[in-house]
Structure formats: C-alpha cells, structure tokens
Amino acid sequence: MFLVFNIRPRYGASRGFYTEPRFFQPVSEPPIAPFTSPGSHSDGSTVSIVELQPVGPSPIVFTMSWLKNVETRQESPMAVELPESVMAWFKGKDLRLHYWVAWTVLVLGFIAYGYFEFLVPQNCDNIQCAVDYFRPDVSPKPADPFVPLYNDTRRIAVCLVGGARMFEITGRTIRKHLLDVYNNTDVFVHSPLDMDSHKLTLLAGRNLRAAKIFIPTPQAETTIVNEVITSWGSPHGLQGLLQYFNLVEGCYGMVKQYEVQYRFKYDWIIRTRVDGYWSGPVPDIAQLDPNYYYVAAGSDFHGLNDRFGMGNPHTSGAANARLTLLPLMHQRGLRKLNSESAYKAQLDISGVPYKRIQVPFCVMTLRQEAYPKPAWGLLVLSMASRGPMSGTYCRPCDKEENATVSEQVVNGCMRDWDWPGVAAREVTVCDPRKPWSTEWRKIAAESYSIDVPGEEIPSLSSRSVLQCIAEMQDFQRQWDVWESPPIEQICAQAYRER
C-alpha cells in the first residue's frame, strides 16, 4: 500500500511546502530495495521517490514524493503548509507501521461510516454520528411530568411563615402534601434569619415566587399592644407573639405585592407554618365554600387554631391582618387576648364567617412539657399518629403511650383548649418530659417513609460551608423575587451556631 504526498515548494516572502494526499494503493509484491531515481511528472517537473523497508509479510510502503522546480504557483485547495524542519524530520525517520493497526482502523472506519451513512440515514448525515453513537449518554433525563392530586386550575398562593427548625423532617412533606397537590400553587416564604435558614433549600421545586429571609428587629410594644394582647402561655413572651404576627401579615403583604406587580388576583390564599409536618394532602378547595374562612380544628385555646388558615382574598385579608387590626380590637374593648383568641376576634370584627376542618399536619416542637399532662398543660402527640392532627404539637416519640392510655389522655383534654380536634383512637400521645432522643432520625424514618414514599430524611450535617453557599445560590435563582442577607452570611450563621 502506498501513501503518496505531493509536496510543492512555496515561493515568495514566506517559503515552505504544500502537501497533497494521494490515494492508497495496495502492493501485492515485495518492494525492491530503496532507490532514488529521477522521473517525469505530468506537469514536467522532476520526481524523486523514496521507499522504506517493509516490516512483516504484508508490508506497508510509505512513499513520499515531492516536486521540484514547479513552474506554476497554483495551490491545491487541500494543501497543508509544511515547514522545512518538518520535511527534514520526515527524511530522517523510519515510518514503518505494523500492518494490523492500519487494517483494523481502516476496516472499522469503513464499516462505521457505511452503517451510519447508508443504513440509518434518518438519524445520521455524517461520520460524526459514528463517534456520537458510541459515547455514553450523560444528558439529563426529562423529569416526570407534574400530575397534581387535585385537578383544579384556580390560582392558589401558599404562605409559609416562621423559622425552619427541623426542616429536614418537615420540608419535603410540605412540598409533597401542600405545594404539589394543585395545578397552580405559588409559594411565598417569610422567615427570620437563624441557624436553620439554610435548610430552606429543601423547598426547591416548582412555582417559587417570593422569599424574604430577614434579620428580626424588635416590634413596638405600644400601650394598645400591651392592653389587647397577653403573653400568658407564650414561650417567647409578648415580643415572640408580635414577631409571629409580623411574619403572618408580612407574608400576606408579599402575596398582595406580587399580585400588583403581575396584575392578577389569587383565588385562594393558604397560610401555615414552616415547621409543620404533613402526613397527608391539604383539603381539596373544590369541596370548600369560598364564602368561609377555614381554620384547623382543635387546639383552640379559647379562640381559633392559628397555625393554619385558607380562604379567598377577602377572608384571608382579615385573617392575616394580625398587627393592623389591633387598634380596632382595642377600640372594641377587647383586652388581654392570647394569640388564638385574638385570631378569632379578627374574624369576628371583620364579619368573616369561619369553619373548622381537620388538616393532616402537626407542628414539630423541641419543647419539653410536663407529663402526665396537667389540665392547662400542652398536649404533644407522636408524629407517627395516623389521624389528622390539625396543627397539634408533635415529635419523633421514643416513649409512646399505648392506645388505651392515649385515648384516656385525649378524651381528658378540654374541648376549647388543647383538644386535638380528632377522635382519640386516631392519635398516639407522647411523653415529652425529656429532650429528643439521640436516635430521633431512626425513630422518625418509619413515619417519614410512609408519608413521603421513596425518600429518606435528608441529612444536611455533612454539607460544608462551600456546598451550602453553592446550593443556596442555586436555590435563590429559582425564585422570582428573593430578599435576604448575603448567602455567605446565611451559611456562616448555620456553622457558627453548631
């Protein structure tokens, strides 16, 4: 086989050589000894041929020819310029090849080219297909199409308020059972900056509209506030209640601002807490009367359960005006109201009718409470309870009561105080006197696998500061509106307070 190069000298200021490839030509006879002999070329120039010694029984003879004293300066369109140093290298090297290498490459190349060029023309139009065909497929697979639980096209805003404590347990349940059950659910988050704020990345998903993570500042404790609101029963005192009221009303304000910016109105607004663990889907709005505002049954504490609410824009405006309506409540002579009784008063003075419904979620608490529960104590349930807990406090429980004792405890709760709003046989009471077990993740895993099938409780403890920053930045880009301190500050606070 011959591989022939015609190498033409280049004239002018820049001297060099051009080379033109010629066809492969099989050699059936052993080559003769190397020789140099002048010959005639078709264009009248002289030709010199150099043959290299063969290797093996079926040699490949590399033949190189070059032209001298070319009268024409016409350049081949396939010409490649070779400097004189490269030509000198070719003259001094033995370019013999093992025959099987060339034949293997040649045969496989022709087979691949023929197959992809002629046998599958609908998929390929060039030899690159042969290369691409054998490359591993590393392209991202399309995500499963979103299929909501309820086929309802009304626009719904969901306000999530509060700190993200234990969000590794609650985050994905909120996504599954609250945010992804309707066709058009838009997400709004209003949360104070703390050591758990970085966990909000677990909310990643569709329809993230506006998020505000802020550094809390003291709320004014005016005369009106002190006369209308009491801090009795609040673990963080009066300031804690005012901070919570600010979270609720602030998130509602974010929804209204988004409506103004994009010139539309939501049909329903749902408000609940970031630390809520959802064991089932939120009620179907198709089964609800839009003339009413809906609150979770139970845990009334002489008012209305204020851990969940849903209604149309008008009723939601009254329910979420937790600070704005305090002067009017003061004017009406209302005094020393706790959070739940103030919540009920807001709806009453606004003329908004309400209904209680059972909602399948509980609020994760780290609090330690007296047990057996005193008359005015706080009921804590096991997160493994199968009944709708409607916002009752819960935890991964390492000391659960049996069914008989649980029923006795629940039935002993006062109906207008801490009764959970569900039949006693459907929930399990927990002994909350001690801190969470060090095995809480293992205890919670059984319930979590039922409520969020196919997923495990995320572990964020091994995430480094740099990983935290990268994931938070990606999370930030998913929102239409994002307001927060620098991402680096959010992640730094998480690791500083560990």
CSV table of C-alpha atoms in Angstrom, one decimal:
chain,number,residue,atom,x,y,z
A,1,MET,CA,0.0,0.0,0.0
A,2,PHE,CA,1.3,3.4,-0.9
A,3,LEU,CA,0.5,6.7,0.8
A,4,VAL,CA,1.7,9.4,-1.6
A,5,PHE,CA,2.2,13.1,-0.7
A,6,ASN,CA,2.9,15.7,-3.4
A,7,ILE,CA,4.8,18.5,-1.7
A,8,ARG,CA,5.1,21.7,-3.6
A,9,PRO,CA,7.6,24.5,-2.7
A,10,ARG,CA,6.0,27.8,-1.9
A,11,TYR,CA,7.6,30.9,-3.4
A,12,GLY,CA,7.7,34.4,-2.3
A,13,ALA,CA,8.4,36.1,1.0
A,14,SER,CA,7.2,33.2,3.1
A,15,ARG,CA,8.8,29.9,1.9
A,16,GLY,CA,7.5,26.5,2.8
A,17,PHE,CA,5.9,23.4,1.3
A,18,TYR,CA,2.4,22.3,0.5
A,19,THR,CA,1.4,18.7,0.6
A,20,GLU,CA,-1.4,16.9,-1.2
A,21,PRO,CA,-2.6,13.4,-0.3
A,22,ARG,CA,-2.9,10.8,-2.9
A,23,PHE,CA,-4.9,7.6,-2.9
A,24,PHE,CA,-4.0,4.4,-1.1
A,25,GLN,CA,-2.8,1.7,-3.5
A,26,PRO,CA,-2.2,-1.9,-2.5
A,27,VAL,CA,1.1,-3.6,-3.1
A,28,SER,CA,1.0,-7.3,-3.9
A,29,GLU,CA,4.7,-7.9,-4.4
A,30,PRO,CA,7.6,-7.4,-2.1
A,31,PRO,CA,9.2,-3.9,-2.7
A,32,ILE,CA,12.5,-3.5,-4.3
A,33,ALA,CA,15.5,-2.1,-2.5
A,34,PRO,CA,15.4,1.7,-1.7
A,35,PHE,CA,16.5,3.8,-4.6
A,36,THR,CA,16.4,7.3,-5.8
A,37,SER,CA,15.7,7.9,-9.5
A,38,PRO,CA,14.6,11.0,-11.4
A,39,GLY,CA,11.4,10.7,-13.3
A,40,SER,CA,9.0,12.8,-15.2
A,41,HIS,CA,5.8,14.2,-13.7
A,42,SER,CA,2.7,15.1,-15.8
A,43,ASP,CA,3.4,18.7,-15.4
A,44,GLY,CA,7.0,18.4,-16.5
A,45,SER,CA,8.6,18.6,-13.1
A,46,THR,CA,11.1,16.1,-11.8
A,47,VAL,CA,10.0,13.4,-9.2
A,48,SER,CA,12.1,11.6,-6.5
A,49,ILE,CA,10.7,8.5,-4.8
A,50,VAL,CA,11.9,7.1,-1.5
A,51,GLU,CA,10.7,3.6,-0.4
A,52,LEU,CA,11.1,2.4,3.2
A,53,GLN,CA,11.9,-1.1,4.1
A,54,PRO,CA,8.8,-3.3,4.9
A,55,VAL,CA,8.1,-4.9,8.3
A,56,GLY,CA,6.3,-8.3,8.3
A,57,PRO,CA,5.0,-10.4,5.5
A,58,SER,CA,2.5,-7.8,4.3
A,59,PRO,CA,4.3,-4.5,4.4
A,60,ILE,CA,3.0,-1.0,4.1
A,61,VAL,CA,5.3,1.0,2.0
A,62,PHE,CA,5.2,4.7,2.7
A,63,THR,CA,6.0,6.6,-0.4
A,64,MET,CA,6.8,10.3,-0.4
A,65,SER,CA,7.1,12.3,-3.5
A,66,TRP,CA,7.8,15.9,-3.9
A,67,LEU,CA,8.1,18.2,-6.8
A,68,LYS,CA,10.9,20.4,-7.7
A,69,ASN,CA,11.2,23.4,-9.9
A,70,VAL,CA,7.4,23.8,-10.3
A,71,GLU,CA,6.7,26.4,-12.9
A,72,THR,CA,3.2,27.1,-11.8
A,73,ARG,CA,2.3,28.6,-8.5
A,74,GLN,CA,-1.3,27.2,-8.4
A,75,GLU,CA,-2.1,26.0,-4.9
A,76,SER,CA,-4.3,23.0,-4.2
A,77,PRO,CA,-7.4,23.7,-2.1
A,78,MET,CA,-6.4,20.8,0.2
A,79,ALA,CA,-2.8,21.9,0.6
A,80,VAL,CA,-1.3,21.9,4.0
A,81,GLU,CA,1.8,24.0,4.6
A,82,LEU,CA,4.8,22.2,6.0
A,83,PRO,CA,7.9,24.0,7.1
A,84,GLU,CA,11.4,22.8,6.1
A,85,SER,CA,12.1,21.5,9.6
A,86,VAL,CA,9.2,19.1,9.3
A,87,MET,CA,10.4,17.9,5.9
A,88,ALA,CA,13.8,17.3,7.4
A,89,TRP,CA,12.2,15.2,10.1
A,90,PHE,CA,10.3,13.1,7.5
A,91,LYS,CA,13.6,12.4,5.7
A,92,GLY,CA,15.3,11.2,8.8
A,93,LYS,CA,12.6,8.9,10.2
A,94,ASP,CA,11.7,5.3,9.6
A,95,LEU,CA,7.9,5.4,9.2
A,96,ARG,CA,7.2,1.7,9.1
A,97,LEU,CA,3.9,0.6,10.7
A,98,HIS,CA,2.6,-2.8,11.8
A,99,TYR,CA,0.1,-3.9,9.2
A,100,TRP,CA,-2.7,-4.9,11.5
A,101,VAL,CA,-3.0,-1.5,13.1
A,102,ALA,CA,-3.7,0.2,9.8
A,103,TRP,CA,-6.0,-2.5,8.5
A,104,THR,CA,-8.0,-2.6,11.8
A,105,VAL,CA,-8.5,1.2,11.8
A,106,LEU,CA,-9.3,1.2,8.1
A,107,VAL,CA,-11.8,-1.6,8.1
A,108,LEU,CA,-13.6,-0.4,11.3
A,109,GLY,CA,-13.8,3.1,9.9
A,110,PHE,CA,-15.4,2.0,6.7
A,111,ILE,CA,-17.9,-0.3,8.5
A,112,ALA,CA,-18.9,2.5,10.8
A,113,TYR,CA,-19.1,5.1,8.1
A,114,GLY,CA,-21.1,2.8,5.8
A,115,TYR,CA,-23.6,1.8,8.6
A,116,PHE,CA,-24.3,5.3,9.8
A,117,GLU,CA,-24.2,6.9,6.4
A,118,PHE,CA,-26.3,4.5,4.4
A,119,LEU,CA,-28.2,2.2,6.8
A,120,VAL,CA,-29.7,4.8,9.1
A,121,PRO,CA,-29.9,8.0,7.1
A,122,GLN,CA,-32.9,9.2,9.0
A,123,ASN,CA,-30.7,9.5,12.1
A,124,CYS,CA,-27.3,10.3,10.7
A,125,ASP,CA,-26.0,12.5,7.9
A,126,ASN,CA,-22.2,12.4,8.6
A,127,ILE,CA,-19.5,10.3,10.1
A,128,GLN,CA,-19.8,12.2,13.4
A,129,CYS,CA,-22.8,10.0,14.1
A,130,ALA,CA,-20.5,7.0,14.4
A,131,VAL,CA,-18.5,8.8,17.1
A,132,ASP,CA,-21.5,10.1,19.0
A,133,TYR,CA,-23.2,6.7,18.8
A,134,PHE,CA,-20.6,5.1,21.0
A,135,ARG,CA,-20.4,7.9,23.5
A,136,PRO,CA,-22.2,7.2,26.8
A,137,ASP,CA,-25.4,9.1,27.2
A,138,VAL,CA,-24.8,11.6,30.0
A,139,SER,CA,-27.6,14.0,29.1
A,140,PRO,CA,-30.1,14.8,31.9
A,141,LYS,CA,-33.3,12.7,31.7
A,142,PRO,CA,-36.5,14.7,31.4
A,143,ALA,CA,-38.3,15.0,34.7
A,144,ASP,CA,-41.5,13.1,35.3
A,145,PRO,CA,-44.5,15.3,34.2
A,146,PHE,CA,-46.2,17.0,37.1
A,147,VAL,CA,-49.5,15.4,37.9
A,148,PRO,CA,-51.4,17.2,40.7
A,149,LEU,CA,-53.6,15.3,43.2
A,150,TYR,CA,-56.5,17.7,42.6
A,151,ASN,CA,-57.3,18.8,39.0
A,152,ASP,CA,-58.1,22.4,39.9
A,153,THR,CA,-56.9,25.3,37.8
A,154,ARG,CA,-57.6,28.1,40.2
A,155,ARG,CA,-54.6,30.1,41.3
A,156,ILE,CA,-53.5,29.5,44.9
A,157,ALA,CA,-50.9,31.3,47.0
A,158,VAL,CA,-49.3,29.4,49.9
A,159,CYS,CA,-47.7,31.5,52.6
A,160,LEU,CA,-45.1,29.6,54.7
A,161,VAL,CA,-44.0,31.5,57.8
A,162,GLY,CA,-41.6,31.0,60.7
A,163,GLY,CA,-38.2,29.5,61.4
A,164,ALA,CA,-37.0,26.4,59.6
A,165,ARG,CA,-36.2,24.3,62.7
A,166,MET,CA,-36.3,20.6,62.0
A,167,PHE,CA,-36.9,21.4,58.3
A,168,GLU,CA,-35.1,18.3,57.3
A,169,ILE,CA,-38.2,16.5,58.6
A,170,THR,CA,-40.9,18.9,57.5
A,171,GLY,CA,-39.6,20.4,54.2
A,172,ARG,CA,-40.3,17.6,51.8
A,173,THR,CA,-43.7,16.8,53.4
A,174,ILE,CA,-44.7,20.4,52.7
A,175,ARG,CA,-43.6,20.1,49.1
A,176,LYS,CA,-45.5,16.9,48.6
A,177,HIS,CA,-48.7,17.4,50.5
A,178,LEU,CA,-49.3,21.1,50.3
A,179,LEU,CA,-47.4,22.7,47.4
A,180,ASP,CA,-47.7,20.0,44.7
A,181,VAL,CA,-51.4,18.9,45.1
A,182,TYR,CA,-52.9,21.7,43.0
A,183,ASN,CA,-52.2,22.7,39.4
A,184,ASN,CA,-51.4,26.4,40.1
A,185,THR,CA,-49.8,26.8,43.5
A,186,ASP,CA,-47.4,29.7,44.0
A,187,VAL,CA,-45.0,29.6,47.0
A,188,PHE,CA,-44.2,32.6,49.3
A,189,VAL,CA,-41.8,32.3,52.3
A,190,HIS,CA,-41.4,34.8,55.1
A,191,SER,CA,-38.8,33.6,57.6
A,192,PRO,CA,-36.4,35.1,60.2
A,193,LEU,CA,-32.7,34.5,59.7
A,194,ASP,CA,-31.4,31.9,62.1
A,195,MET,CA,-29.1,28.9,62.2
A,196,ASP,CA,-31.7,26.8,60.3
A,197,SER,CA,-32.4,29.2,57.4
A,198,HIS,CA,-30.0,27.2,55.1
A,199,LYS,CA,-32.4,24.2,55.3
A,200,LEU,CA,-35.0,26.1,53.2
A,201,THR,CA,-33.2,24.7,50.1
A,202,LEU,CA,-35.3,21.6,50.7
A,203,LEU,CA,-38.2,23.5,49.3
A,204,ALA,CA,-36.6,23.5,45.8
A,205,GLY,CA,-39.2,22.8,43.2
A,206,ARG,CA,-41.8,24.4,41.0
A,207,ASN,CA,-43.6,27.8,41.3
A,208,LEU,CA,-41.3,29.6,43.8
A,209,ARG,CA,-42.5,33.2,43.7
A,210,ALA,CA,-41.2,35.3,46.5
A,211,ALA,CA,-39.0,34.7,49.6
A,212,LYS,CA,-37.9,37.0,52.3
A,213,ILE,CA,-35.3,36.0,54.9
A,214,PHE,CA,-34.8,38.8,57.3
A,215,ILE,CA,-32.9,39.8,60.4
A,216,PRO,CA,-35.6,40.2,63.1
A,217,THR,CA,-35.9,43.6,64.8
A,218,PRO,CA,-37.9,44.3,67.9
A,219,GLN,CA,-41.6,45.1,67.4
A,220,ALA,CA,-43.0,48.1,69.1
A,221,GLU,CA,-44.8,47.2,72.4
A,222,THR,CA,-47.2,50.1,72.5
A,223,THR,CA,-49.9,50.7,75.0
A,224,ILE,CA,-52.5,49.3,72.7
A,225,VAL,CA,-50.5,46.1,72.2
A,226,ASN,CA,-50.0,45.6,75.9
A,227,GLU,CA,-53.7,46.1,76.6
A,228,VAL,CA,-55.0,43.9,73.8
A,229,ILE,CA,-52.5,41.1,73.9
A,230,THR,CA,-51.3,38.9,76.7
A,231,SER,CA,-48.1,36.9,76.7
A,232,TRP,CA,-49.5,34.3,79.0
A,233,GLY,CA,-48.7,30.8,77.5
A,234,SER,CA,-46.2,32.2,75.0
A,235,PRO,CA,-42.8,30.6,75.3
A,236,HIS,CA,-41.1,33.8,74.0
A,237,GLY,CA,-43.3,36.3,75.7
A,238,LEU,CA,-45.1,39.3,74.2
A,239,GLN,CA,-42.2,40.0,71.7
A,240,GLY,CA,-42.4,36.4,70.5
A,241,LEU,CA,-46.1,36.9,69.7
A,242,LEU,CA,-45.5,40.2,67.9
A,243,GLN,CA,-42.8,38.6,65.8
A,244,TYR,CA,-45.2,35.8,64.8
A,245,PHE,CA,-47.9,38.4,63.9
A,246,ASN,CA,-45.3,40.2,61.8
A,247,LEU,CA,-44.4,37.0,60.0
A,248,VAL,CA,-48.0,36.3,59.1
A,249,GLU,CA,-49.0,39.8,58.0
A,250,GLY,CA,-45.7,40.3,56.2
A,251,CYS,CA,-46.2,37.1,54.1
A,252,TYR,CA,-49.7,38.2,53.1
A,253,GLY,CA,-48.3,41.6,52.1
A,254,MET,CA,-45.8,39.7,49.8
A,255,VAL,CA,-48.7,38.0,48.1
A,256,LYS,CA,-50.5,41.2,47.5
A,257,GLN,CA,-47.4,42.9,46.2
A,258,TYR,CA,-46.9,40.0,43.7
A,259,GLU,CA,-50.5,40.4,42.6
A,260,VAL,CA,-50.0,44.1,41.9
A,261,GLN,CA,-46.7,43.5,40.1
A,262,TYR,CA,-48.1,40.9,37.7
A,263,ARG,CA,-51.7,42.3,37.6
A,264,PHE,CA,-53.8,39.3,38.6
A,265,LYS,CA,-55.7,38.0,41.7
A,266,TYR,CA,-55.3,34.7,43.5
A,267,ASP,CA,-58.4,32.7,44.0
A,268,TRP,CA,-57.3,31.2,47.4
A,269,ILE,CA,-54.6,32.0,49.9
A,270,ILE,CA,-53.3,29.3,52.3
A,271,ARG,CA,-51.2,30.2,55.3
A,272,THR,CA,-49.3,27.8,57.5
A,273,ARG,CA,-46.1,27.3,59.4
A,274,VAL,CA,-42.7,26.2,58.1
A,275,ASP,CA,-42.2,23.8,60.9
A,276,GLY,CA,-45.4,21.8,60.1
A,277,TYR,CA,-45.1,18.1,59.3
A,278,TRP,CA,-47.7,16.9,56.8
A,279,SER,CA,-48.8,13.3,56.8
A,280,GLY,CA,-51.4,13.8,54.1
A,281,PRO,CA,-52.7,16.2,51.5
A,282,VAL,CA,-54.3,19.6,52.2
A,283,PRO,CA,-58.1,19.6,51.8
A,284,ASP,CA,-59.5,20.0,48.3
A,285,ILE,CA,-60.7,23.5,47.7
A,286,ALA,CA,-63.3,22.1,45.4
A,287,GLN,CA,-65.1,20.8,48.5
A,288,LEU,CA,-65.0,24.1,50.4
A,289,ASP,CA,-67.3,27.1,50.3
A,290,PRO,CA,-65.3,30.2,49.3
A,291,ASN,CA,-67.6,32.4,51.5
A,292,TYR,CA,-66.0,30.9,54.6
A,293,TYR,CA,-62.5,31.1,56.1
A,294,TYR,CA,-61.2,27.7,57.1
A,295,VAL,CA,-59.1,27.0,60.2
A,296,ALA,CA,-57.7,23.8,61.6
A,297,ALA,CA,-59.9,22.0,64.2
A,298,GLY,CA,-58.7,21.7,67.7
A,299,SER,CA,-56.0,23.5,69.7
A,300,ASP,CA,-58.4,26.4,70.1
A,301,PHE,CA,-57.0,27.7,73.5
A,302,HIS,CA,-60.3,29.8,73.9
A,303,GLY,CA,-60.1,31.1,70.4
A,304,LEU,CA,-59.3,29.6,67.0
A,305,ASN,CA,-56.3,27.5,66.0
A,306,ASP,CA,-54.0,30.0,64.3
A,307,ARG,CA,-51.5,27.5,62.9
A,308,PHE,CA,-53.3,27.1,59.6
A,309,GLY,CA,-55.9,29.0,57.5
A,310,MET,CA,-57.2,29.2,54.0
A,311,GLY,CA,-59.8,31.3,52.2
A,312,ASN,CA,-60.5,33.7,49.4
A,313,PRO,CA,-58.6,37.0,49.2
A,314,HIS,CA,-61.2,38.9,51.2
A,315,THR,CA,-61.4,36.5,54.1
A,316,SER,CA,-57.7,36.0,54.0
A,317,GLY,CA,-57.1,39.7,54.3
A,318,ALA,CA,-59.0,39.8,57.7
A,319,ALA,CA,-57.4,36.6,59.0
A,320,ASN,CA,-53.8,37.7,58.2
A,321,ALA,CA,-54.0,41.3,59.5
A,322,ARG,CA,-52.6,40.3,62.8
A,323,LEU,CA,-51.0,43.7,63.6
A,324,THR,CA,-53.1,46.0,61.6
A,325,LEU,CA,-56.4,45.1,63.3
A,326,LEU,CA,-55.0,45.5,66.9
A,327,PRO,CA,-56.2,49.2,67.1
A,328,LEU,CA,-59.7,48.3,66.0
A,329,MET,CA,-59.8,45.4,68.5
A,330,HIS,CA,-58.7,47.9,71.2
A,331,GLN,CA,-61.4,50.3,70.1
A,332,ARG,CA,-64.0,47.5,70.5
A,333,GLY,CA,-62.9,47.0,74.1
A,334,LEU,CA,-61.1,43.7,73.6
A,335,ARG,CA,-58.4,43.1,76.3
A,336,LYS,CA,-55.8,40.5,77.3
A,337,LEU,CA,-56.2,38.1,74.4
A,338,ASN,CA,-53.8,35.3,73.6
A,339,SER,CA,-52.8,34.6,70.1
A,340,GLU,CA,-55.8,32.2,69.4
A,341,SER,CA,-58.4,34.4,70.9
A,342,ALA,CA,-57.1,37.4,69.1
A,343,TYR,CA,-57.2,35.4,65.8
A,344,LYS,CA,-60.9,34.7,66.4
A,345,ALA,CA,-61.6,38.3,67.3
A,346,GLN,CA,-60.1,39.5,64.0
A,347,LEU,CA,-62.6,37.4,62.0
A,348,ASP,CA,-65.5,38.4,64.2
A,349,ILE,CA,-64.9,42.2,64.0
A,350,SER,CA,-64.3,41.8,60.2
A,351,GLY,CA,-67.6,39.9,59.7
A,352,VAL,CA,-65.9,36.9,58.3
A,353,PRO,CA,-67.6,33.6,58.8
A,354,TYR,CA,-65.3,30.6,59.5
A,355,LYS,CA,-65.4,26.8,59.7
A,356,ARG,CA,-63.1,24.3,61.4
A,357,ILE,CA,-61.8,21.5,59.3
A,358,GLN,CA,-59.4,18.6,60.1
A,359,VAL,CA,-56.0,19.1,58.5
A,360,PRO,CA,-53.3,16.3,58.3
A,361,PHE,CA,-50.3,18.1,59.8
A,362,CYS,CA,-48.7,18.7,63.2
A,363,VAL,CA,-46.1,21.3,64.4
A,364,MET,CA,-42.7,19.9,65.3
A,365,THR,CA,-41.7,21.1,68.7
A,366,LEU,CA,-38.5,20.8,70.7
A,367,ARG,CA,-40.2,21.9,73.9
A,368,GLN,CA,-40.2,19.7,77.0
A,369,GLU,CA,-43.6,19.6,78.7
A,370,ALA,CA,-45.0,18.2,82.0
A,371,TYR,CA,-46.4,14.7,81.9
A,372,PRO,CA,-48.9,13.4,82.7
A,373,LYS,CA,-50.4,16.5,81.2
A,374,PRO,CA,-52.0,18.9,83.7
A,375,ALA,CA,-55.4,20.4,83.0
A,376,TRP,CA,-53.9,23.6,81.4
A,377,GLY,CA,-50.8,21.8,80.0
A,378,LEU,CA,-49.8,21.2,76.4
A,379,LEU,CA,-50.6,18.0,74.5
A,380,VAL,CA,-47.8,16.5,72.5
A,381,LEU,CA,-48.5,13.7,70.0
A,382,SER,CA,-46.3,11.2,68.2
A,383,MET,CA,-45.6,12.1,64.6
A,384,ALA,CA,-46.5,8.5,63.8
A,385,SER,CA,-50.2,9.2,64.6
A,386,ARG,CA,-52.3,8.3,61.6
A,387,GLY,CA,-55.2,10.7,62.4
A,388,PRO,CA,-55.3,14.3,61.2
A,389,MET,CA,-53.5,16.2,64.0
A,390,SER,CA,-54.6,19.7,62.8
A,391,GLY,CA,-51.5,21.5,64.0
A,392,THR,CA,-51.2,19.9,67.4
A,393,TYR,CA,-47.6,19.8,68.6
A,394,CYS,CA,-45.7,16.6,67.8
A,395,ARG,CA,-42.2,15.0,67.8
A,396,PRO,CA,-40.5,11.7,66.9
A,397,CYS,CA,-41.5,9.9,70.0
A,398,ASP,CA,-39.3,7.3,71.8
A,399,LYS,CA,-41.9,6.9,74.6
A,400,GLU,CA,-45.3,6.5,73.1
A,401,GLU,CA,-48.3,5.6,75.2
A,402,ASN,CA,-50.4,2.6,74.2
A,403,ALA,CA,-53.8,3.1,72.6
A,404,THR,CA,-55.8,2.8,75.8
A,405,VAL,CA,-53.7,5.5,77.7
A,406,SER,CA,-53.6,7.7,74.6
A,407,GLU,CA,-57.4,7.6,74.3
A,408,GLN,CA,-57.8,8.5,78.0
A,409,VAL,CA,-55.4,11.4,77.7
A,410,VAL,CA,-57.0,12.9,74.6
A,411,ASN,CA,-60.6,12.5,76.0
A,412,GLY,CA,-59.4,14.3,79.1
A,413,CYS,CA,-58.4,17.4,77.1
A,414,MET,CA,-60.7,20.4,77.3
A,415,ARG,CA,-62.6,20.9,74.1
A,416,ASP,CA,-62.0,24.7,73.9
A,417,TRP,CA,-58.3,24.4,75.0
A,418,ASP,CA,-55.9,21.7,73.8
A,419,TRP,CA,-58.2,19.0,72.4
A,420,PRO,CA,-56.6,18.0,69.1
A,421,GLY,CA,-59.8,18.0,67.1
A,422,VAL,CA,-59.7,14.4,66.2
A,423,ALA,CA,-61.1,11.1,67.6
A,424,ALA,CA,-58.9,9.9,70.5
A,425,ARG,CA,-58.3,6.5,68.9
A,426,GLU,CA,-56.7,8.0,65.8
A,427,VAL,CA,-53.7,9.6,67.6
A,428,THR,CA,-50.9,8.5,69.9
A,429,VAL,CA,-49.8,10.5,72.9
A,430,CYS,CA,-46.1,11.2,73.5
A,431,ASP,CA,-44.3,11.6,76.8
A,432,PRO,CA,-42.4,15.0,76.2
A,433,ARG,CA,-40.6,15.3,79.5
A,434,LYS,CA,-37.1,14.6,78.1
A,435,PRO,CA,-35.3,16.1,75.1
A,436,TRP,CA,-35.4,14.4,71.7
A,437,SER,CA,-33.8,11.0,71.6
A,438,THR,CA,-30.3,10.9,70.0
A,439,GLU,CA,-31.9,8.3,67.8
A,440,TRP,CA,-34.6,10.6,66.6
A,441,ARG,CA,-33.7,10.2,62.9
A,442,LYS,CA,-34.2,6.4,63.1
A,443,ILE,CA,-37.5,6.9,65.0
A,444,ALA,CA,-38.8,9.3,62.5
A,445,ALA,CA,-37.7,7.3,59.5
A,446,GLU,CA,-40.6,4.8,59.7
A,447,SER,CA,-43.3,7.5,59.6
A,448,TYR,CA,-41.4,9.5,57.0
A,449,SER,CA,-41.1,6.6,54.6
A,450,ILE,CA,-44.9,6.3,54.7
A,451,ASP,CA,-45.7,10.0,54.3
A,452,VAL,CA,-43.1,10.7,51.7
A,453,PRO,CA,-42.7,7.3,49.8
A,454,GLY,CA,-39.4,6.7,48.1
A,455,GLU,CA,-37.4,9.4,50.1
A,456,GLU,CA,-35.3,9.4,53.2
A,457,ILE,CA,-35.0,12.1,55.7
A,458,PRO,CA,-32.3,14.5,54.2
A,459,SER,CA,-29.1,14.9,56.2
A,460,LEU,CA,-27.6,18.4,56.0
A,461,SER,CA,-25.0,18.0,58.7
A,462,SER,CA,-22.3,16.8,56.3
A,463,ARG,CA,-22.8,19.8,54.0
A,464,SER,CA,-19.7,22.0,54.0
A,465,VAL,CA,-19.9,25.8,54.0
A,466,LEU,CA,-18.9,26.0,50.3
A,467,GLN,CA,-21.6,23.4,49.4
A,468,CYS,CA,-24.1,25.3,51.5
A,469,ILE,CA,-23.3,28.5,49.6
A,470,ALA,CA,-23.5,26.8,46.2
A,471,GLU,CA,-26.8,25.2,47.0
A,472,MET,CA,-28.3,28.4,48.4
A,473,GLN,CA,-27.2,30.3,45.4
A,474,ASP,CA,-28.9,27.8,43.1
A,475,PHE,CA,-32.0,27.9,45.3
A,476,GLN,CA,-32.0,31.7,45.1
A,477,ARG,CA,-32.1,31.6,41.3
A,478,GLN,CA,-35.3,29.6,41.4
A,479,TRP,CA,-37.3,32.4,42.9
A,480,ASP,CA,-39.0,35.3,41.0
A,481,VAL,CA,-38.3,37.6,44.0
A,482,TRP,CA,-35.6,37.0,46.6
A,483,GLU,CA,-34.7,39.2,49.5
A,484,SER,CA,-32.2,38.1,52.2
A,485,PRO,CA,-28.9,38.9,53.8
A,486,PRO,CA,-25.8,37.7,51.8
A,487,ILE,CA,-25.9,33.9,51.1
A,488,GLU,CA,-22.5,33.7,52.8
A,489,GLN,CA,-24.0,35.1,56.0
A,490,ILE,CA,-26.8,32.6,56.0
A,491,CYS,CA,-24.4,29.7,55.7
A,492,ALA,CA,-21.9,31.1,58.1
A,493,GLN,CA,-24.5,31.5,60.8
A,494,ALA,CA,-25.5,27.9,60.4
A,495,TYR,CA,-22.0,26.7,61.0
A,496,ARG,CA,-21.2,29.2,63.6
A,497,GLU,CA,-24.0,28.1,65.9
A,498,ARG,CA,-23.5,24.4,65.5
